[in-house]
Amino acid sequence: MPNQGIFCLEGDWGDSLVERLSVRPGLDMLTTMRGDRLIHRNAATADEFEYYLRKWVTRRYDAFPLAYFSYHGERGKLHLGGDSLSLAEIAAMVPGRLANRVVYFGSCGTMAAPEEELRDFVETTGAHAVAGYTKLVDWAESAAFDFTLLPELLDSVDIRKLFARLCKRHPYFADGLGLRLATATWVSSTRRTTE
C-alpha cells in the first residue's frame, strides 16, 4: 500500500561531530522507490526522543504508521548518548497512543527482552506490533535487511505470518540478526539471542 509513511528517530553512532553514518540515505531511497513518505529526526537525548515521539502520535501523523528507532541498544533498552530508555519507559511516554502502528527497534539486542516485557510494551502502547533484533547486529547487514523488512512491516496485517515468511525467505538475515516480532498476545521465537 503506497503513500504510507515511516517515522524515524535516529541517535548518534559515534562520539565524533564529523561522524556521518546514518540510516537516512537508505530510507530516502526506499521511500522514493515505493512512493512512501518519510519523517526523519535526530534525537540524541531522552528529552528529544520523547518530544518527537509525543508529536508523532498525534492525529496529524496517522499516515506514518511505522516508527523506526535507529539507536545503539541492549536487552530491553535503547541508548541515546548518555541516556538509556527501557521499553517500559518508552511505553509510558505514549500509553494507549499507538493503535494501528508498528514500532521497529533498529538496534542491537533490544528485542532480547523477556517475552512479558515485549507483550507489556505492546499492551501499554496499544501498538499493532513491535519488531527488532535479539543480538548484536552488523550495521550494514541490518541496513540491507531494512529494504525488505520495512515494506513488510508497513504492508502486513498478520504478524505471525510475516515472521514465518521473513524467516523462510531471508534466513540469513533473520537468524544472523536475531529477528523477533511481538504482539500483545504472541512473541516469536528468539532467533539467536545476544550472548
CSV table of C-alpha atoms in Angstrom, one decimal:
chain,number,residue,atom,x,y,z
A,1,MET,CA,0.0,0.0,0.0
A,2,PRO,CA,1.9,3.1,-1.2
A,3,ASN,CA,1.8,6.6,0.3
A,4,GLN,CA,2.2,5.4,3.8
A,5,GLY,CA,4.9,6.9,6.0
A,6,ILE,CA,7.9,5.9,8.1
A,7,PHE,CA,8.7,8.0,11.2
A,8,CYS,CA,12.4,7.5,12.1
A,9,LEU,CA,14.2,8.7,15.2
A,10,GLU,CA,18.0,8.3,15.0
A,11,GLY,CA,20.7,8.7,17.5
A,12,ASP,CA,24.4,9.4,17.2
A,13,TRP,CA,26.5,6.4,16.1
A,14,GLY,CA,29.8,7.8,17.5
A,15,ASP,CA,31.3,10.5,19.6
A,16,SER,CA,32.8,12.5,16.8
A,17,LEU,CA,30.9,15.5,15.5
A,18,VAL,CA,32.1,14.7,12.0
A,19,GLU,CA,30.6,11.2,12.0
A,20,ARG,CA,28.3,10.9,9.0
A,21,LEU,CA,26.9,7.4,9.4
A,22,SER,CA,23.1,7.5,9.1
A,23,VAL,CA,20.1,5.3,8.0
A,24,ARG,CA,18.7,8.4,6.3
A,25,PRO,CA,20.1,7.8,2.8
A,26,GLY,CA,18.7,4.3,2.7
A,27,LEU,CA,15.3,5.4,3.9
A,28,ASP,CA,15.2,8.2,1.3
A,29,MET,CA,15.9,5.6,-1.4
A,30,LEU,CA,13.4,3.1,-0.1
A,31,THR,CA,10.5,5.6,0.4
A,32,THR,CA,11.2,7.2,-3.0
A,33,MET,CA,11.1,3.7,-4.7
A,34,ARG,CA,7.8,2.9,-3.0
A,35,GLY,CA,6.2,6.3,-3.2
A,36,ASP,CA,6.0,6.4,0.6
A,37,ARG,CA,6.7,9.3,2.9
A,38,LEU,CA,9.4,9.8,5.5
A,39,ILE,CA,9.9,11.8,8.6
A,40,HIS,CA,13.5,11.6,9.9
A,41,ARG,CA,14.7,13.4,13.1
A,42,ASN,CA,17.9,13.1,15.1
A,43,ALA,CA,17.2,12.7,18.8
A,44,ALA,CA,20.3,12.3,20.8
A,45,THR,CA,18.8,12.6,24.3
A,46,ALA,CA,15.8,11.1,26.1
A,47,ASP,CA,14.1,14.5,26.2
A,48,GLU,CA,14.4,14.9,22.4
A,49,PHE,CA,13.2,11.3,21.9
A,50,GLU,CA,10.1,11.9,24.0
A,51,TYR,CA,9.4,15.3,22.3
A,52,TYR,CA,9.3,13.8,18.8
A,53,LEU,CA,7.6,10.6,19.9
A,54,ARG,CA,4.7,12.5,21.5
A,55,LYS,CA,4.5,14.7,18.4
A,56,TRP,CA,4.3,11.6,16.1
A,57,VAL,CA,1.3,10.0,18.0
A,58,THR,CA,-0.9,13.0,17.2
A,59,ARG,CA,-3.7,12.5,14.6
A,60,ARG,CA,-1.7,14.7,12.2
A,61,TYR,CA,0.8,11.9,11.7
A,62,ASP,CA,-1.7,8.9,11.4
A,63,ALA,CA,-0.4,8.4,7.8
A,64,PHE,CA,3.0,7.4,9.3
A,65,PRO,CA,2.1,4.1,11.0
A,66,LEU,CA,5.7,2.7,11.3
A,67,ALA,CA,8.2,4.0,13.8
A,68,TYR,CA,11.8,3.2,13.2
A,69,PHE,CA,14.1,3.8,16.2
A,70,SER,CA,17.7,3.7,15.0
A,71,TYR,CA,20.0,3.6,18.0
A,72,HIS,CA,22.5,1.6,19.9
A,73,GLY,CA,20.7,-0.8,22.2
A,74,GLU,CA,20.9,-3.8,24.6
A,75,ARG,CA,18.4,-6.2,26.0
A,76,GLY,CA,15.1,-4.3,26.6
A,77,LYS,CA,16.8,-0.8,26.2
A,78,LEU,CA,17.8,1.9,23.7
A,79,HIS,CA,20.9,4.0,24.3
A,80,LEU,CA,20.7,7.7,23.5
A,81,GLY,CA,24.0,9.3,24.1
A,82,GLY,CA,24.4,9.3,27.9
A,83,ASP,CA,20.7,8.3,28.4
A,84,SER,CA,19.1,4.9,28.3
A,85,LEU,CA,15.4,4.2,27.9
A,86,SER,CA,13.8,0.9,28.8
A,87,LEU,CA,10.8,-0.5,26.9
A,88,ALA,CA,8.6,0.4,29.9
A,89,GLU,CA,9.9,4.0,29.9
A,90,ILE,CA,9.2,4.4,26.2
A,91,ALA,CA,5.7,2.8,26.6
A,92,ALA,CA,5.0,5.2,29.5
A,93,MET,CA,5.6,8.2,27.1
A,94,VAL,CA,2.7,7.1,24.9
A,95,PRO,CA,0.3,4.9,26.8
A,96,GLY,CA,-2.6,3.7,24.5
A,97,ARG,CA,-1.5,6.0,21.7
A,98,LEU,CA,0.0,3.6,19.2
A,99,ALA,CA,-3.2,1.9,17.8
A,100,ASN,CA,-2.6,0.7,14.2
A,101,ARG,CA,1.1,1.5,14.5
A,102,VAL,CA,4.2,-0.7,14.5
A,103,VAL,CA,7.4,0.0,16.3
A,104,TYR,CA,10.7,-1.2,14.8
A,105,PHE,CA,13.8,-1.1,17.1
A,106,GLY,CA,16.7,-0.9,14.7
A,107,SER,CA,19.1,-1.5,17.5
A,108,CYS,CA,21.3,-4.2,18.9
A,109,GLY,CA,19.6,-6.6,21.3
A,110,THR,CA,16.6,-4.6,22.3
A,111,MET,CA,14.2,-7.4,21.4
A,112,ALA,CA,16.1,-9.9,23.6
A,113,ALA,CA,13.9,-8.6,26.4
A,114,PRO,CA,11.8,-11.2,28.2
A,115,GLU,CA,8.5,-12.1,26.4
A,116,GLU,CA,6.5,-10.4,29.2
A,117,GLU,CA,8.3,-7.1,28.7
A,118,LEU,CA,7.6,-7.2,24.9
A,119,ARG,CA,3.9,-8.0,25.4
A,120,ASP,CA,3.6,-5.3,28.1
A,121,PHE,CA,5.1,-2.8,25.7
A,122,VAL,CA,2.5,-3.6,23.0
A,123,GLU,CA,-0.3,-3.8,25.6
A,124,THR,CA,0.6,-0.5,27.2
A,125,THR,CA,1.1,1.4,24.0
A,126,GLY,CA,-1.7,-0.2,22.1
A,127,ALA,CA,0.7,-0.9,19.2
A,128,HIS,CA,-0.2,-3.4,16.5
A,129,ALA,CA,3.3,-5.0,16.9
A,130,VAL,CA,6.9,-4.4,17.8
A,131,ALA,CA,9.9,-5.7,15.8
A,132,GLY,CA,13.7,-5.7,16.1
A,133,TYR,CA,16.7,-7.8,16.9
A,134,THR,CA,17.8,-10.0,19.8
A,135,LYS,CA,21.6,-9.9,19.1
A,136,LEU,CA,24.4,-7.6,18.3
A,137,VAL,CA,23.9,-6.6,14.7
A,138,ASP,CA,26.2,-5.6,11.9
A,139,TRP,CA,25.2,-2.1,10.9
A,140,ALA,CA,25.5,-2.7,7.1
A,141,GLU,CA,23.6,-6.0,7.2
A,142,SER,CA,20.7,-4.6,9.2
A,143,ALA,CA,20.6,-1.6,6.8
A,144,ALA,CA,20.5,-4.0,3.9
A,145,PHE,CA,17.7,-6.0,5.5
A,146,ASP,CA,15.7,-2.8,6.1
A,147,PHE,CA,14.9,-2.8,2.4
A,148,THR,CA,12.9,-6.0,2.9
A,149,LEU,CA,11.7,-5.6,6.5
A,150,LEU,CA,10.3,-2.0,6.4
A,151,PRO,CA,7.9,-2.5,3.5
A,152,GLU,CA,6.7,-5.8,5.0
A,153,LEU,CA,6.1,-4.1,8.4
A,154,LEU,CA,4.1,-1.3,6.6
A,155,ASP,CA,2.1,-3.7,4.5
A,156,SER,CA,1.5,-6.8,6.7
A,157,VAL,CA,-1.5,-7.3,8.9
A,158,ASP,CA,-0.8,-10.8,10.2
A,159,ILE,CA,2.4,-10.5,12.2
A,160,ARG,CA,2.8,-14.2,12.8
A,161,LYS,CA,2.6,-15.0,9.0
A,162,LEU,CA,5.0,-12.1,8.4
A,163,PHE,CA,7.6,-13.6,10.8
A,164,ALA,CA,7.3,-17.0,9.2
A,165,ARG,CA,7.6,-15.5,5.7
A,166,LEU,CA,10.7,-13.5,6.6
A,167,CYS,CA,12.4,-16.5,8.2
A,168,LYS,CA,11.6,-18.7,5.2
A,169,ARG,CA,12.6,-16.2,2.5
A,170,HIS,CA,15.5,-14.5,4.4
A,171,PRO,CA,17.0,-16.9,6.9
A,172,TYR,CA,20.5,-15.4,6.6
A,173,PHE,CA,19.2,-12.1,7.9
A,174,ALA,CA,16.5,-13.4,10.3
A,175,ASP,CA,18.9,-15.8,12.0
A,176,GLY,CA,22.0,-13.6,11.7
A,177,LEU,CA,20.4,-10.5,13.2
A,178,GLY,CA,18.2,-12.3,15.6
A,179,LEU,CA,14.9,-11.1,14.2
A,180,ARG,CA,12.0,-11.1,16.6
A,181,LEU,CA,8.4,-9.8,16.4
A,182,ALA,CA,5.7,-9.5,19.1
A,183,THR,CA,2.1,-8.5,19.5
A,184,ALA,CA,0.1,-8.2,22.7
A,185,THR,CA,-0.7,-12.0,22.6
A,186,TRP,CA,2.2,-13.5,20.7
A,187,VAL,CA,6.0,-13.3,20.7
A,188,SER,CA,8.1,-15.0,18.1
A,189,SER,CA,10.9,-17.4,18.9
A,190,THR,CA,14.3,-15.8,19.6
A,191,ARG,CA,16.4,-16.0,16.6
A,192,ARG,CA,19.9,-16.5,18.0
A,193,THR,CA,19.8,-14.1,21.0
A,194,THR,CA,22.7,-12.0,22.3
A,195,GLU,CA,25.4,-13.7,24.2
